[in-house]
Amino acid sequence: MSSTSIKQVALTQFAREGYEGASLRKIADEVGIKKPSIYAHYKNKEDLFLHVVRYVFGLERRRILTFFQEQKNLGTPLELRLRGLLDWIQEEFESQDAGRFLLRMSYFPPQALYREVMDIVYPFLDGLERTLAKFIASEAWDGELSQEEAMQFAVAYMTLIDGVSVELLYGDSARYQKRVQAAWPIFWQGITHQFEKKESTS
């Protein structure tokens, strides 16, 4: 049994039970091995968990970039891609262990591993902001935004995601969509007003 198989089963366990609720014995049982066999691949539960965190955040970053690129290839405007990502996040949380795990670890990392987890979370968020800024700089307003303005746009968008995503953890899909549908038009109108006003004065 490979370390990858153990990691995949561990992801499901951590996503459903949390760090404290999951156990190496449960993971070994589901994989179909004895618990000591896990130690041939991972030092302990903490080591396995951090491997899962790194794997999931790398995986989800690639999936988000793939979503953006595929939508761009289909000719979907930037506005609809940004709006569509909000629905994609909900679907990912509800249907994928990786999506559920990522969101929960972003908000509720285990206290004992807080610093180690946040050392993975923050670079993920910062990298995503930079990537979004590149998309925005090259496409929004015919590429007339500066890199600084595009980064401001990206940070504001990530703040919106942060604000509505808590409903997936504390509420449900209906509450999430209620906030998305209320917040998105105001967000887009505000962004549009800000940068169209800039164009009119330049």
C-alpha atoms as one frame of an Amber mdcrd trajectory, in Angstrom:
protein
   0.000   0.000   0.000   1.534   3.329  -1.087   1.873   6.532   0.873  -0.501
   8.112  -1.652  -3.271   5.659  -0.768  -2.794   6.355   2.932  -2.872  10.090
   2.259  -6.109   9.836   0.258  -7.871   7.904   3.003  -6.475  10.281   5.615
  -7.884  13.222   3.661 -11.378  11.756   3.873 -10.991  11.077   7.585  -9.614
  14.533   8.373 -12.281  16.223   6.235 -15.072  14.411   8.051 -13.737  14.045
  11.580 -11.261  16.903  11.894  -7.713  16.514  13.148  -8.742  15.583  16.664
 -11.507  13.167  15.613  -9.508  11.217  13.052  -7.241   8.420  14.240  -4.426
   6.486  12.647  -6.206   3.257  13.570  -9.318   4.290  11.631  -7.184   5.338
   8.683  -5.265   2.059   8.722  -8.480   0.034   8.950  -9.966   1.810   5.938
  -6.781   1.407   3.919  -6.691  -2.269   4.886  -3.371  -2.301   6.706  -2.115
  -2.527  10.279  -1.580   0.772  12.074   2.228   0.294  12.415   2.462   0.123
   8.603   1.612   3.811   8.429   4.900   4.597  10.174   6.806   3.246   7.193
   5.560   6.310   5.301   4.763   8.955   7.913   6.374   9.710  11.273   3.123
  10.205  13.166  -0.386  11.630  12.899   0.933  15.192  12.795   3.289  14.387
   9.918   0.513  12.664   7.960  -1.860  15.567   8.567   0.631  18.177   7.326
   1.306  16.092   4.219  -2.453  16.100   3.576  -2.645  19.874   4.081   0.164
  20.510   1.578  -1.376  18.085  -0.910  -4.875  19.575  -0.671  -3.813  23.209
  -0.962  -1.660  22.391  -3.984  -4.464  20.380  -5.563  -7.106  23.059  -5.036
  -4.831  25.784  -6.386  -4.422  23.801  -9.600  -8.166  23.157  -9.796  -8.990
  26.856  -9.403  -6.479  27.822 -12.103  -7.868  25.105 -14.366 -11.385  26.476
 -13.845 -10.253  29.975 -14.844  -8.266  28.799 -17.857 -10.996  26.506 -19.172
 -13.585  29.263 -18.834 -11.250  31.690 -20.589 -10.783  29.207 -23.431 -14.571
  29.042 -23.761 -14.667  32.817 -24.134 -16.372  33.434 -20.793 -15.946  37.096
 -19.791 -13.872  37.845 -16.702 -16.941  39.067 -14.797 -18.750  35.749 -15.296
 -15.645  33.754 -14.417 -15.257  35.606 -11.132 -18.945  35.172 -10.366 -18.796
  31.530 -11.441 -15.961  30.775  -9.053 -18.301  31.548  -6.152 -20.632  28.758
  -7.313 -17.637  26.492  -7.932 -16.481  26.991  -4.331 -19.888  25.900  -3.035
 -19.940  22.825  -5.273 -16.396  21.926  -4.259 -17.245  22.225  -0.551 -20.385
  20.122  -0.880 -19.057  17.376  -3.149 -15.296  17.075  -2.600 -13.409  16.090
   0.545 -10.532  18.308  -0.596 -12.741  21.379  -0.922 -14.338  20.782   2.468
 -10.957  20.174   4.090  -9.381  23.292   2.581 -12.136  25.599   3.775 -12.199
  24.153   7.272  -8.431  24.306   7.667  -8.386  27.903   6.424 -10.730  28.925
   9.238 -10.206  26.261  11.890  -6.682  24.830  11.845  -5.867  22.535  14.782
  -4.626  24.662  17.645  -1.616  22.418  18.178  -0.567  22.874  14.546  -1.820
  26.410  13.984   1.469  27.937  12.848   2.407  25.019  10.604  -0.982  25.070
   8.876  -1.092  28.845   8.454   2.384  28.703   6.931   0.661  26.761   4.130
  -2.618  28.718   4.052  -1.153  32.221   3.741   1.148  31.458   0.770  -1.821
  29.755  -0.907  -3.996  32.862  -0.480  -1.208  35.252  -1.460  -0.392  33.193
  -4.546  -4.030  33.092  -5.556  -4.300  36.868  -5.208  -1.235  37.349  -7.415
  -2.590  34.985 -10.059  -5.997  36.666 -10.060  -4.285  40.045 -10.348  -2.508
  38.849 -13.499  -5.798  37.733 -15.065  -7.390  41.044 -14.105  -4.491  43.192
 -15.311  -4.476  41.517 -18.727  -8.230  41.451 -19.292 -10.175  44.018 -17.259
 -10.875  47.332 -18.959  -8.915  46.286 -22.046  -5.785  45.765 -19.990  -5.686
  49.394 -18.874  -5.331  48.662 -15.152  -1.954  48.942 -13.524  -0.588  45.960
 -11.607  -1.250  47.821  -8.366  -4.888  48.445  -9.324  -5.296  44.836 -10.433
  -3.960  43.646  -7.080  -6.402  45.953  -5.273  -9.196  44.383  -7.346  -7.953
  40.853  -6.532  -7.684  41.537  -2.796 -11.202  42.982  -2.744 -12.493  39.898
  -4.557 -10.746  37.537  -2.127 -12.265  39.528   0.735 -15.692  38.895  -0.769
 -14.969  35.161  -0.957 -13.820  35.207   2.651 -16.982  36.986   3.752 -19.475
  34.658   2.102 -17.610  31.369   2.613 -18.203  31.320   6.358 -21.829  30.447
   5.582 -20.708  27.104   4.163 -19.200  26.351   7.566 -21.740  27.935   9.898
 -24.883  27.896   7.784 -25.901  26.014   4.654 -25.976  26.336   0.865 -29.137
  28.464   0.891 -27.593  31.003   3.259 -24.410  31.001   1.190 -26.280  31.698
  -2.041 -28.389  34.384  -0.369 -25.235  36.285   0.522 -23.558  35.689  -2.815
 -26.584  36.937  -4.732 -26.853  40.024  -2.528 -23.141  40.850  -2.425 -22.029
  40.150  -5.992 -23.983  42.923  -7.821 -22.867  45.491  -5.253 -19.261  44.306
  -5.475 -19.196  44.380  -9.278 -20.956  47.741  -9.513 -18.496  49.200  -7.011
 -15.478  47.845  -8.871 -16.884  49.008 -12.203 -17.635  52.460 -10.874 -14.172
  52.834  -9.399 -12.251  51.946 -12.531 -14.623  53.499 -15.057 -14.342  56.711
 -13.066 -10.565  56.397 -13.374 -10.856  56.012 -17.155 -13.089  59.066 -17.491
 -10.579  61.260 -15.655  -7.479  59.965 -17.434
